Amino acid sequence: MSTLKIHTIETAPEGSKKLLNKSLKAFGMVPGLHGVLADSPETLDAYQKLHELFSNSSFNNEELTVVWQTINVEHGCHYCVPAHTGIAHMMKVDKNLTDALRNKTSIANEKLEILRNTTLAIVRNRGRISDADLKAFFDAGYHQQQVLEIILGLAQKTISNYTNHIANTPIDKPFKKFAWENEMQK
């Protein structure tokens, strides 16, 4: 059962109504996460801006998915893993990649595996990354810009993952077929 209210456009604080309409236009629905975040117009606005900024970063669709899902899986987010599986599907990301991310198995593409490992190192060590990990990231063809963009993606995912943990946000209907369970939920 959800512990936080999920707003509709009608029930949302005035400052969130325009933001929820933006969500409706972008997704054809108001995602449950956005409905929860709507209680704080500032937090919903920050989340939407971070999402837009990260989506427009230098990462391609596969790389965006690697960063998002790596963080979602590491944080054990029951809501975001299915949502980003569906989003990856819409972005035409290879199912083998999304399955590897969801199941914590090896990614066939070495560069994407290094991106996942670097993202994990940043998340697990709270931004303290070893010189060896950073060198491997740079040797794979990434640059300082992408290190900073991982941090941008982490800021976005921290808002969503933590909110969903507290709210126990129900999975939106379009993403229920991608439901995911992990050891944190058992």
CSV table of C-alpha atoms in Angstrom, one decimal:
chain,number,residue,atom,x,y,z
A,1,MET,CA,0.0,0.0,0.0
A,2,SER,CA,1.3,3.4,-0.9
A,3,THR,CA,2.4,5.6,2.0
A,4,LEU,CA,2.3,8.8,0.1
A,5,LYS,CA,-0.5,10.4,-1.9
A,6,ILE,CA,-0.5,10.0,-5.7
A,7,HIS,CA,-1.9,13.2,-7.2
A,8,THR,CA,-3.9,13.6,-10.4
A,9,ILE,CA,-3.9,16.9,-12.3
A,10,GLU,CA,-7.1,17.8,-10.4
A,11,THR,CA,-5.8,17.1,-6.9
A,12,ALA,CA,-2.3,18.4,-7.3
A,13,PRO,CA,-1.1,21.6,-5.7
A,14,GLU,CA,-1.5,24.6,-8.1
A,15,GLY,CA,2.3,24.7,-8.8
A,16,SER,CA,2.3,21.1,-10.0
A,17,LYS,CA,-0.7,21.2,-12.4
A,18,LYS,CA,1.3,22.6,-15.3
A,19,LEU,CA,4.1,20.1,-14.6
A,20,LEU,CA,1.7,17.2,-14.6
A,21,ASN,CA,0.2,18.4,-17.8
A,22,LYS,CA,3.7,18.3,-19.2
A,23,SER,CA,4.0,14.7,-18.1
A,24,LEU,CA,0.6,13.8,-19.6
A,25,LYS,CA,1.7,15.3,-22.9
A,26,ALA,CA,5.1,13.5,-22.9
A,27,PHE,CA,3.9,10.1,-21.8
A,28,GLY,CA,0.2,10.0,-22.6
A,29,MET,CA,-0.5,9.5,-18.9
A,30,VAL,CA,0.6,10.9,-15.6
A,31,PRO,CA,3.1,8.4,-14.3
A,32,GLY,CA,2.5,7.4,-10.7
A,33,LEU,CA,6.0,8.7,-9.7
A,34,HIS,CA,5.1,12.1,-11.1
A,35,GLY,CA,1.8,12.0,-9.2
A,36,VAL,CA,3.7,11.4,-5.9
A,37,LEU,CA,6.3,14.1,-6.7
A,38,ALA,CA,3.5,16.6,-7.4
A,39,ASP,CA,3.0,17.1,-3.7
A,40,SER,CA,6.2,19.2,-3.9
A,41,PRO,CA,6.1,21.3,-7.1
A,42,GLU,CA,9.8,22.0,-6.7
A,43,THR,CA,10.7,18.4,-6.5
A,44,LEU,CA,8.6,17.4,-9.5
A,45,ASP,CA,10.1,20.3,-11.4
A,46,ALA,CA,13.7,19.3,-10.5
A,47,TYR,CA,13.0,15.7,-11.5
A,48,GLN,CA,11.6,16.7,-14.9
A,49,LYS,CA,14.5,19.0,-15.5
A,50,LEU,CA,17.1,16.4,-14.5
A,51,HIS,CA,15.3,13.9,-16.7
A,52,GLU,CA,15.4,16.2,-19.7
A,53,LEU,CA,19.0,17.2,-19.1
A,54,PHE,CA,20.2,13.6,-18.8
A,55,SER,CA,18.2,12.5,-21.8
A,56,ASN,CA,19.9,15.2,-23.8
A,57,SER,CA,23.4,14.4,-22.6
A,58,SER,CA,26.1,13.0,-24.8
A,59,PHE,CA,25.0,9.4,-24.1
A,60,ASN,CA,23.1,7.4,-26.7
A,61,ASN,CA,20.0,5.4,-25.9
A,62,GLU,CA,21.9,2.3,-24.9
A,63,GLU,CA,24.2,4.3,-22.6
A,64,LEU,CA,21.3,6.2,-21.1
A,65,THR,CA,19.7,2.8,-20.4
A,66,VAL,CA,22.8,1.4,-18.9
A,67,VAL,CA,23.2,4.3,-16.4
A,68,TRP,CA,19.5,4.4,-15.5
A,69,GLN,CA,19.0,0.7,-15.1
A,70,THR,CA,22.3,0.2,-13.3
A,71,ILE,CA,21.3,2.7,-10.7
A,72,ASN,CA,17.7,1.4,-10.5
A,73,VAL,CA,18.8,-2.2,-10.0
A,74,GLU,CA,21.5,-1.2,-7.5
A,75,HIS,CA,18.9,0.8,-5.5
A,76,GLY,CA,16.4,-2.1,-5.9
A,77,CYS,CA,13.6,0.2,-7.3
A,78,HIS,CA,10.5,-1.9,-7.8
A,79,TYR,CA,9.0,0.9,-9.9
A,80,CYS,CA,11.9,2.3,-12.0
A,81,VAL,CA,13.3,-1.1,-13.2
A,82,PRO,CA,10.0,-2.0,-15.0
A,83,ALA,CA,9.4,1.6,-16.1
A,84,HIS,CA,12.9,1.9,-17.7
A,85,THR,CA,12.6,-1.5,-19.2
A,86,GLY,CA,9.5,-0.2,-21.0
A,87,ILE,CA,11.2,3.0,-21.9
A,88,ALA,CA,14.2,1.1,-23.3
A,89,HIS,CA,11.9,-1.0,-25.4
A,90,MET,CA,10.3,2.2,-26.8
A,91,MET,CA,13.9,3.6,-27.4
A,92,LYS,CA,14.6,0.4,-29.4
A,93,VAL,CA,17.4,-0.7,-27.0
A,94,ASP,CA,18.3,-4.4,-27.5
A,95,LYS,CA,16.4,-6.7,-25.2
A,96,ASN,CA,19.6,-8.6,-24.4
A,97,LEU,CA,21.1,-5.5,-22.9
A,98,THR,CA,18.0,-4.7,-20.8
A,99,ASP,CA,17.9,-8.3,-19.6
A,100,ALA,CA,21.6,-8.2,-18.6
A,101,LEU,CA,21.0,-5.0,-16.7
A,102,ARG,CA,17.9,-6.3,-14.9
A,103,ASN,CA,19.5,-9.7,-14.1
A,104,LYS,CA,23.0,-8.4,-13.2
A,105,THR,CA,24.6,-10.5,-15.9
A,106,SER,CA,27.5,-9.6,-18.2
A,107,ILE,CA,26.9,-7.2,-21.1
A,108,ALA,CA,28.3,-8.4,-24.4
A,109,ASN,CA,29.5,-4.9,-25.4
A,110,GLU,CA,32.7,-4.3,-23.4
A,111,LYS,CA,32.3,-0.5,-23.5
A,112,LEU,CA,28.8,-0.7,-22.1
A,113,GLU,CA,30.0,-3.1,-19.4
A,114,ILE,CA,32.7,-0.5,-18.4
A,115,LEU,CA,30.0,2.1,-18.3
A,116,ARG,CA,27.9,-0.1,-15.9
A,117,ASN,CA,31.0,-0.8,-13.8
A,118,THR,CA,31.9,2.8,-13.5
A,119,THR,CA,28.3,3.8,-12.7
A,120,LEU,CA,28.3,1.1,-10.0
A,121,ALA,CA,31.6,2.3,-8.6
A,122,ILE,CA,30.2,5.8,-8.3
A,123,VAL,CA,27.0,4.7,-6.7
A,124,ARG,CA,28.5,2.2,-4.3
A,125,ASN,CA,31.4,4.4,-3.2
A,126,ARG,CA,29.3,7.6,-3.1
A,127,GLY,CA,31.4,9.3,-5.7
A,128,ARG,CA,34.8,8.0,-4.6
A,129,ILE,CA,36.1,6.2,-7.6
A,130,SER,CA,39.5,4.5,-7.9
A,131,ASP,CA,42.1,5.7,-10.3
A,132,ALA,CA,42.0,2.2,-11.9
A,133,ASP,CA,38.3,2.4,-12.5
A,134,LEU,CA,38.5,5.9,-13.9
A,135,LYS,CA,41.4,4.9,-16.2
A,136,ALA,CA,39.4,1.9,-17.5
A,137,PHE,CA,36.5,4.3,-18.2
A,138,PHE,CA,38.7,6.7,-20.1
A,139,ASP,CA,40.5,3.9,-21.9
A,140,ALA,CA,37.1,2.7,-23.1
A,141,GLY,CA,36.7,6.0,-25.0
A,142,TYR,CA,34.7,8.0,-22.4
A,143,HIS,CA,35.7,11.4,-21.1
A,144,GLN,CA,35.4,13.7,-18.1
A,145,GLN,CA,32.0,14.9,-19.6
A,146,GLN,CA,30.6,11.4,-19.3
A,147,VAL,CA,31.7,11.0,-15.7
A,148,LEU,CA,29.8,14.2,-14.8
A,149,GLU,CA,26.8,13.0,-16.8
A,150,ILE,CA,26.7,9.8,-14.8
A,151,ILE,CA,26.4,12.0,-11.7
A,152,LEU,CA,23.6,13.9,-13.4
A,153,GLY,CA,21.8,10.6,-14.1
A,154,LEU,CA,22.4,9.6,-10.5
A,155,ALA,CA,20.8,12.8,-9.2
A,156,GLN,CA,17.7,12.1,-11.3
A,157,LYS,CA,17.5,8.4,-10.2
A,158,THR,CA,18.1,9.3,-6.5
A,159,ILE,CA,14.9,11.4,-6.6
A,160,SER,CA,12.9,8.7,-8.3
A,161,ASN,CA,14.3,5.6,-6.5
A,162,TYR,CA,14.1,7.0,-3.0
A,163,THR,CA,10.6,8.5,-3.6
A,164,ASN,CA,9.4,5.1,-4.9
A,165,HIS,CA,10.8,3.3,-1.9
A,166,ILE,CA,9.0,5.7,0.5
A,167,ALA,CA,5.8,5.9,-1.5
A,168,ASN,CA,5.7,2.2,-2.6
A,169,THR,CA,4.5,3.7,-5.9
A,170,PRO,CA,2.3,1.2,-7.8
A,171,ILE,CA,3.8,0.2,-11.2
A,172,ASP,CA,1.9,2.0,-14.0
A,173,LYS,CA,-0.3,-0.2,-16.2
A,174,PRO,CA,1.9,0.0,-19.3
A,175,PHE,CA,4.9,-1.3,-17.4
A,176,LYS,CA,3.3,-4.1,-15.3
A,177,LYS,CA,4.4,-6.6,-17.9
A,178,PHE,CA,8.0,-5.7,-17.1
A,179,ALA,CA,7.6,-6.2,-13.3
A,180,TRP,CA,10.8,-7.0,-11.5
A,181,GLU,CA,11.6,-8.4,-8.1
A,182,ASN,CA,14.9,-8.4,-6.3
A,183,GLU,CA,16.3,-9.6,-3.0
A,184,MET,CA,15.4,-6.3,-1.3
A,185,GLN,CA,11.7,-6.9,-2.0
A,186,LYS,CA,11.7,-10.5,-0.7
